[in-house]
Amino acid sequence: MSLATHDDVGQAPAPAAPPTRRRAARKRGRSVVDRLMLWLPLTLFLLFTLVPLYWMVLFAFRPTGSTALVPWPLTLENFSRVWEGSGFGVYFRNSIAVAVASLVVSTVIGMLGGYALARLTFPGKNVFLVIMLCTQFIPGAMMLIPLFQIFNGLYLTNSLWSLIIADTVFHLPLSLILMAGFIRNVPVSLEEAAQVDGCGRIRAFCAVVLPLLKPGIVAVGSFAFISAWNNFLFAIMFISSQDRFTVPVGLSYLLGEFGSDFGALAAGGLIAVAPVVVLFAYVQRFLVQGLSAGAVKG
């Protein structure tokens, strides 16, 4: 049996930290780790995305011969040279015409076909949906030779109509599938109420369903526009005249065999990306709403 000394009796044991304080400390430690795991990948991804964009802006606005890392003084000579000297204005108008036409045709046919898939029952409907899904796995390069022979027989080669038709056909399955999902989210009871009031099917669709499809139309139209705007393979294959080139083909011709004008190339790249940025800045809220609505029901 050991006796406690005078010093041992005079010193009280240190009180343990309250459990709530320990839990708060552990929670703070976990929150720091969680924030680090969230922001570190996002920061790396942001750098990976913005550094090439800044490099393009630097070359586009920096005077020729300058090696500064800040584009100052700013100059527009590269834009003037690529727009007027390289014929980029013609390429831009051709791309706008092809993309807008593909957007309109894909959206209209997608709405009509999506309504049929969502509301009507007909033999072979499920088989048709499976075929539409399977077409998304076929790369466009495999269809170049058959499409070229078809367009050549129809005298559509070296015409913007060949690009409009090809872009529309390749984007149409996705438009049908997405639009069918959007229309399924519109309650059938709304159409039935309109038909009870005397509306036919077409009038009920235009008066009741169509106003509710705005997010879906924006989503489908945006994808159609971007797909047609960025398509390089069909444009380089079907178009041979320089006055019918689109923006991606025009950019490729700025790369010379023995040298390249990087200032003009960067200015052309900014011109090419500008419509896409403006489009998504305007429709982003409709796009997110439409994609989330179309993903609820298949």
GROMACS .gro file of C-alpha atoms in nm:
model
  298
    1MET     CA    1   0.000   0.000   0.000
    2SER     CA    2   0.156   0.327  -0.116
    3LEU     CA    3   0.102   0.651   0.065
    4ALA     CA    4   0.043   0.972  -0.128
    5THR     CA    5   0.302   1.239  -0.073
    6HIS     CA    6   0.224   1.596   0.015
    7ASP     CA    7   0.288   1.710  -0.343
    8ASP     CA    8   0.058   1.443  -0.488
    9VAL     CA    9  -0.222   1.545  -0.257
   10GLY     CA   10  -0.185   1.912  -0.344
   11GLN     CA   11  -0.201   1.857  -0.725
   12ALA     CA   12  -0.543   1.777  -0.872
   13PRO     CA   13  -0.560   1.580  -1.200
   14ALA     CA   14  -0.609   1.790  -1.515
   15PRO     CA   15  -0.973   1.786  -1.627
   16ALA     CA   16  -1.042   1.608  -1.954
   17ALA     CA   17  -1.171   1.810  -2.246
   18PRO     CA   18  -1.547   1.805  -2.272
   19PRO     CA   19  -1.680   1.562  -2.537
   20THR     CA   20  -1.859   1.841  -2.724
   21ARG     CA   21  -1.532   2.034  -2.760
   22ARG     CA   22  -1.351   1.726  -2.895
   23ARG     CA   23  -1.629   1.665  -3.146
   24ALA     CA   24  -1.614   2.028  -3.258
   25ALA     CA   25  -1.238   2.001  -3.310
   26ARG     CA   26  -1.276   1.681  -3.514
   27LYS     CA   27  -1.553   1.845  -3.719
   28ARG     CA   28  -1.331   2.145  -3.793
   29GLY     CA   29  -1.053   1.913  -3.903
   30ARG     CA   30  -1.286   1.719  -4.131
   31SER     CA   31  -1.429   2.040  -4.277
   32VAL     CA   32  -1.079   2.163  -4.368
   33VAL     CA   33  -0.999   1.832  -4.538
   34ASP     CA   34  -1.332   1.833  -4.719
   35ARG     CA   35  -1.279   2.186  -4.845
   36LEU     CA   36  -0.928   2.097  -4.958
   37MET     CA   37  -1.052   1.789  -5.145
   38LEU     CA   38  -1.319   2.002  -5.312
   39TRP     CA   39  -1.121   2.314  -5.404
   40LEU     CA   40  -0.793   2.155  -5.508
   41PRO     CA   41  -0.935   1.959  -5.806
   42LEU     CA   42  -1.154   2.256  -5.901
   43THR     CA   43  -0.853   2.488  -5.895
   44LEU     CA   44  -0.646   2.252  -6.109
   45PHE     CA   45  -0.932   2.214  -6.356
   46LEU     CA   46  -0.980   2.591  -6.368
   47LEU     CA   47  -0.611   2.645  -6.441
   48PHE     CA   48  -0.618   2.374  -6.707
   49THR     CA   49  -0.912   2.553  -6.871
   50LEU     CA   50  -0.822   2.920  -6.832
   51VAL     CA   51  -0.448   2.913  -6.909
   52PRO     CA   52  -0.497   2.815  -7.278
   53LEU     CA   53  -0.780   3.070  -7.304
   54TYR     CA   54  -0.556   3.344  -7.161
   55TRP     CA   55  -0.279   3.241  -7.401
   56MET     CA   56  -0.522   3.278  -7.693
   57VAL     CA   57  -0.636   3.621  -7.569
   58LEU     CA   58  -0.270   3.722  -7.523
   59PHE     CA   59  -0.174   3.637  -7.881
   60ALA     CA   60  -0.495   3.790  -8.022
   61PHE     CA   61  -0.456   4.134  -7.859
   62ARG     CA   62  -0.075   4.156  -7.840
   63PRO     CA   63   0.107   4.353  -8.111
   64THR     CA   64   0.299   4.152  -8.366
   65GLY     CA   65   0.655   4.080  -8.251
   66SER     CA   66   0.582   4.146  -7.883
   67THR     CA   67   0.681   3.888  -7.622
   68ALA     CA   68   0.508   4.047  -7.321
   69LEU     CA   69   0.299   3.829  -7.094
   70VAL     CA   70   0.039   4.107  -7.063
   71PRO     CA   71  -0.130   4.222  -7.385
   72TRP     CA   72  -0.050   4.592  -7.357
   73PRO     CA   73  -0.093   4.809  -7.553
   74LEU     CA   74  -0.401   4.637  -7.691
   75THR     CA   75  -0.428   4.607  -8.067
   76LEU     CA   76  -0.703   4.490  -8.303
   77GLU     CA   77  -0.479   4.443  -8.604
   78ASN     CA   78  -0.497   4.064  -8.574
   79PHE     CA   79  -0.877   4.071  -8.584
   80SER     CA   80  -0.875   4.308  -8.881
   81ARG     CA   81  -0.624   4.091  -9.066
   82VAL     CA   82  -0.810   3.766  -9.008
   83TRP     CA   83  -1.159   3.911  -9.071
   84GLU     CA   84  -1.080   4.098  -9.391
   85GLY     CA   85  -0.755   3.955  -9.521
   86SER     CA   86  -0.835   3.586  -9.458
   87GLY     CA   87  -1.202   3.603  -9.549
   88PHE     CA   88  -1.312   3.508  -9.200
   89GLY     CA   89  -1.624   3.720  -9.230
   90VAL     CA   90  -1.752   3.490  -9.508
   91TYR     CA   91  -1.670   3.180  -9.301
   92PHE     CA   92  -1.854   3.327  -9.004
   93ARG     CA   93  -2.170   3.396  -9.205
   94ASN     CA   94  -2.161   3.045  -9.352
   95SER     CA   95  -2.131   2.890  -9.005
   96ILE     CA   96  -2.416   3.104  -8.873
   97ALA     CA   97  -2.639   2.997  -9.163
   98VAL     CA   98  -2.561   2.627  -9.118
   99ALA     CA   99  -2.594   2.632  -8.738
  100VAL     CA  100  -2.921   2.828  -8.732
  101ALA     CA  101  -3.079   2.614  -9.004
  102SER     CA  102  -2.973   2.294  -8.826
  103LEU     CA  103  -3.109   2.433  -8.497
  104VAL     CA  104  -3.451   2.515  -8.645
  105VAL     CA  105  -3.495   2.188  -8.834
  106SER     CA  106  -3.369   1.969  -8.546
  107THR     CA  107  -3.589   2.146  -8.291
  108VAL     CA  108  -3.908   2.137  -8.501
  109ILE     CA  109  -3.870   1.773  -8.603
  110GLY     CA  110  -3.758   1.686  -8.249
  111MET     CA  111  -4.074   1.839  -8.102
  112LEU     CA  112  -4.305   1.659  -8.344
  113GLY     CA  113  -4.127   1.326  -8.320
  114GLY     CA  114  -4.081   1.357  -7.945
  115TYR     CA  115  -4.453   1.421  -7.903
  116ALA     CA  116  -4.532   1.108  -8.102
  117LEU     CA  117  -4.291   0.902  -7.891
  118ALA     CA  118  -4.423   1.044  -7.564
  119ARG     CA  119  -4.799   1.046  -7.627
  120LEU     CA  120  -4.885   0.798  -7.903
  121THR     CA  121  -4.876   0.420  -7.906
  122PHE     CA  122  -4.785   0.251  -8.232
  123PRO     CA  123  -4.625  -0.080  -8.340
  124GLY     CA  124  -4.246  -0.081  -8.328
  125LYS     CA  125  -4.218   0.216  -8.094
  126ASN     CA  126  -3.969   0.049  -7.859
  127VAL     CA  127  -3.766  -0.086  -8.152
  128PHE     CA  128  -3.752   0.263  -8.299
  129LEU     CA  129  -3.625   0.404  -7.968
  130VAL     CA  130  -3.353   0.138  -7.950
  131ILE     CA  131  -3.245   0.216  -8.305
  132MET     CA  132  -3.231   0.587  -8.222
  133LEU     CA  133  -3.011   0.512  -7.923
  134CYS     CA  134  -2.783   0.284  -8.125
  135THR     CA  135  -2.721   0.553  -8.388
  136GLN     CA  136  -2.547   0.761  -8.121
  137PHE     CA  137  -2.266   0.503  -8.113
  138ILE     CA  138  -2.189   0.539  -8.485
  139PRO     CA  139  -1.902   0.784  -8.547
  140GLY     CA  140  -1.951   1.037  -8.823
  141ALA     CA  141  -1.627   0.932  -8.996
  142MET     CA  142  -1.782   0.595  -9.085
  143MET     CA  143  -2.059   0.769  -9.281
  144LEU     CA  144  -1.843   1.009  -9.481
  145ILE     CA  145  -1.814   0.803  -9.798
  146PRO     CA  146  -2.184   0.698  -9.816
  147LEU     CA  147  -2.295   1.055  -9.744
  148PHE     CA  148  -2.059   1.195 -10.005
  149GLN     CA  149  -2.195   0.956 -10.267
  150ILE     CA  150  -2.554   1.046 -10.176
  151PHE     CA  151  -2.488   1.421 -10.187
  152ASN     CA  152  -2.290   1.386 -10.507
  153GLY     CA  153  -2.584   1.206 -10.669
  154LEU     CA  154  -2.818   1.482 -10.551
  155TYR     CA  155  -2.577   1.756 -10.670
  156LEU     CA  156  -2.546   1.888 -10.316
  157THR     CA  157  -2.169   1.864 -10.277
  158ASN     CA  158  -1.995   2.198 -10.233
  159SER     CA  159  -2.322   2.334 -10.096
  160LEU     CA  160  -2.417   2.448  -9.749
  161TRP     CA  161  -2.730   2.233  -9.777
  162SER     CA  162  -2.515   1.921  -9.750
  163LEU     CA  163  -2.384   2.044  -9.414
  164ILE     CA  164  -2.732   2.137  -9.291
  165ILE     CA  165  -2.876   1.797  -9.384
  166ALA     CA  166  -2.581   1.599  -9.241
  167ASP     CA  167  -2.569   1.795  -8.914
  168THR     CA  168  -2.945   1.768  -8.871
  169VAL     CA  169  -2.957   1.395  -8.938
  170PHE     CA  170  -2.677   1.320  -8.693
  171HIS     CA  171  -2.823   1.537  -8.418
  172LEU     CA  172  -3.187   1.437  -8.471
  173PRO     CA  173  -3.183   1.113  -8.263
  174LEU     CA  174  -3.062   1.301  -7.955
  175SER     CA  175  -3.323   1.573  -8.016
  176LEU     CA  176  -3.601   1.312  -8.037
  177ILE     CA  177  -3.494   1.132  -7.721
  178LEU     CA  178  -3.450   1.450  -7.516
  179MET     CA  179  -3.771   1.610  -7.638
  180ALA     CA  180  -3.970   1.293  -7.567
  181GLY     CA  181  -3.844   1.309  -7.208
  182PHE     CA  182  -3.945   1.674  -7.177
  183ILE     CA  183  -4.295   1.609  -7.312
  184ARG     CA  184  -4.350   1.314  -7.076
  185ASN     CA  185  -4.303   1.555  -6.787
  186VAL     CA  186  -4.599   1.763  -6.903
  187PRO     CA  187  -4.914   1.615  -6.740
  188VAL     CA  188  -5.149   1.453  -6.990
  189SER     CA  189  -5.441   1.593  -6.791
  190LEU     CA  190  -5.363   1.943  -6.920
  191GLU     CA  191  -5.407   1.829  -7.279
  192GLU     CA  192  -5.718   1.634  -7.193
  193ALA     CA  193  -5.870   1.943  -7.027
  194ALA     CA  194  -5.795   2.148  -7.339
  195GLN     CA  195  -5.953   1.882  -7.560
  196VAL     CA  196  -6.262   1.878  -7.340
  197ASP     CA  197  -6.286   2.255  -7.398
  198GLY     CA  198  -6.295   2.191  -7.773
  199CYS     CA  199  -5.928   2.198  -7.877
  200GLY     CA  200  -5.798   1.942  -8.120
  201ARG     CA  201  -5.471   1.758  -8.061
  202ILE     CA  202  -5.263   2.007  -8.260
  203ARG     CA  203  -5.424   2.312  -8.100
  204ALA     CA  204  -5.391   2.157  -7.753
  205PHE     CA  205  -5.022   2.093  -7.821
  206CYS     CA  206  -4.961   2.451  -7.938
  207ALA     CA  207  -5.166   2.615  -7.662
  208VAL     CA  208  -5.084   2.394  -7.362
  209VAL     CA  209  -4.773   2.180  -7.418
  210LEU     CA  210  -4.557   2.413  -7.627
  211PRO     CA  211  -4.538   2.699  -7.370
  212LEU     CA  212  -4.423   2.449  -7.107
  213LEU     CA  213  -4.146   2.316  -7.333
  214LYS     CA  214  -3.937   2.634  -7.333
  215PRO     CA  215  -3.650   2.486  -7.125
  216GLY     CA  216  -3.651   2.172  -7.339
  217ILE     CA  217  -3.653   2.368  -7.663
  218VAL     CA  218  -3.361   2.579  -7.540
  219ALA     CA  219  -3.164   2.269  -7.439
  220VAL     CA  220  -3.224   2.081  -7.766
  221GLY     CA  221  -3.164   2.392  -7.977
  222SER     CA  222  -2.841   2.476  -7.795
  223PHE     CA  223  -2.698   2.130  -7.851
  224ALA     CA  224  -2.798   2.141  -8.218
  225PHE     CA  225  -2.635   2.482  -8.264
  226ILE     CA  226  -2.310   2.381  -8.094
  227SER     CA  227  -2.293   2.052  -8.285
  228ALA     CA  228  -2.336   2.225  -8.621
  229TRP     CA  229  -2.108   2.516  -8.533
  230ASN     CA  230  -1.816   2.294  -8.431
  231ASN     CA  231  -1.850   2.032  -8.705
  232PHE     CA  232  -1.523   2.016  -8.896
  233LEU     CA  233  -1.533   1.671  -9.053
  234PHE     CA  234  -1.836   1.719  -9.277
  235ALA     CA  235  -1.733   2.071  -9.378
  236ILE     CA  236  -1.384   1.967  -9.490
  237MET     CA  237  -1.526   1.667  -9.676
  238PHE     CA  238  -1.828   1.813  -9.857
  239ILE     CA  239  -1.711   2.172  -9.927
  240SER     CA  240  -1.437   2.255 -10.176
  241SER     CA  241  -1.493   2.624 -10.257
  242GLN     CA  242  -1.332   2.874 -10.023
  243ASP     CA  243  -1.633   3.105 -10.030
  244ARG     CA  244  -1.841   2.826  -9.868
  245PHE     CA  245  -1.597   2.734  -9.592
  246THR     CA  246  -1.716   2.740  -9.233
  247VAL     CA  247  -1.526   2.871  -8.931
  248PRO     CA  248  -1.354   2.541  -8.831
  249VAL     CA  249  -1.228   2.487  -9.187
  250GLY     CA  250  -1.117   2.850  -9.211
  251LEU     CA  251  -0.918   2.812  -8.889
  252SER     CA  252  -0.742   2.505  -9.026
  253TYR     CA  253  -0.634   2.700  -9.336
  254LEU     CA  254  -0.461   2.959  -9.116
  255LEU     CA  255  -0.200   2.695  -9.033
  256GLY     CA  256   0.070   2.721  -9.299
  257GLU     CA  257   0.310   2.453  -9.413
  258PHE     CA  258   0.626   2.643  -9.317
  259GLY     CA  259   0.487   2.887  -9.061
  260SER     CA  260   0.174   3.015  -8.894
  261ASP     CA  261   0.042   3.356  -8.801
  262PHE     CA  262  -0.036   3.287  -8.436
  263GLY     CA  263  -0.188   3.631  -8.382
  264ALA     CA  264  -0.440   3.582  -8.662
  265LEU     CA  265  -0.501   3.224  -8.553
  266ALA     CA  266  -0.574   3.334  -8.194
  267ALA     CA  267  -0.802   3.614  -8.316
  268GLY     CA  268  -0.990   3.365  -8.534
  269GLY     CA  269  -1.022   3.131  -8.236
  270LEU     CA  270  -1.178   3.408  -8.025
  271ILE     CA  271  -1.418   3.491  -8.306
  272ALA     CA  272  -1.511   3.124  -8.331
  273VAL     CA  273  -1.575   3.083  -7.959
  274ALA     CA  274  -1.764   3.411  -7.913
  275PRO     CA  275  -2.110   3.291  -8.036
  276VAL     CA  276  -2.091   2.981  -7.817
  277VAL     CA  277  -2.002   3.183  -7.507
  278VAL     CA  278  -2.278   3.438  -7.573
  279LEU     CA  279  -2.531   3.160  -7.636
  280PHE     CA  280  -2.455   2.974  -7.315
  281ALA     CA  281  -2.442   3.294  -7.111
  282TYR     CA  282  -2.795   3.371  -7.227
  283VAL     CA  283  -2.953   3.023  -7.204
  284GLN     CA  284  -2.766   2.864  -6.913
  285ARG     CA  285  -3.056   2.884  -6.666
  286PHE     CA  286  -3.298   2.740  -6.922
  287LEU     CA  287  -3.042   2.477  -7.016
  288VAL     CA  288  -2.995   2.349  -6.660
  289GLN     CA  289  -3.370   2.351  -6.600
  290GLY     CA  290  -3.439   2.169  -6.925
  291LEU     CA  291  -3.174   1.901  -6.873
  292SER     CA  292  -3.293   1.830  -6.520
  293ALA     CA  293  -3.653   1.810  -6.639
  294GLY     CA  294  -3.572   1.578  -6.926
  295ALA     CA  295  -3.373   1.345  -6.704
  296VAL     CA  296  -3.656   1.272  -6.460
  297LYS     CA  297  -3.849   1.038  -6.682
  298GLY     CA  298  -3.711   0.835  -6.966
   0.00000   0.00000   0.00000
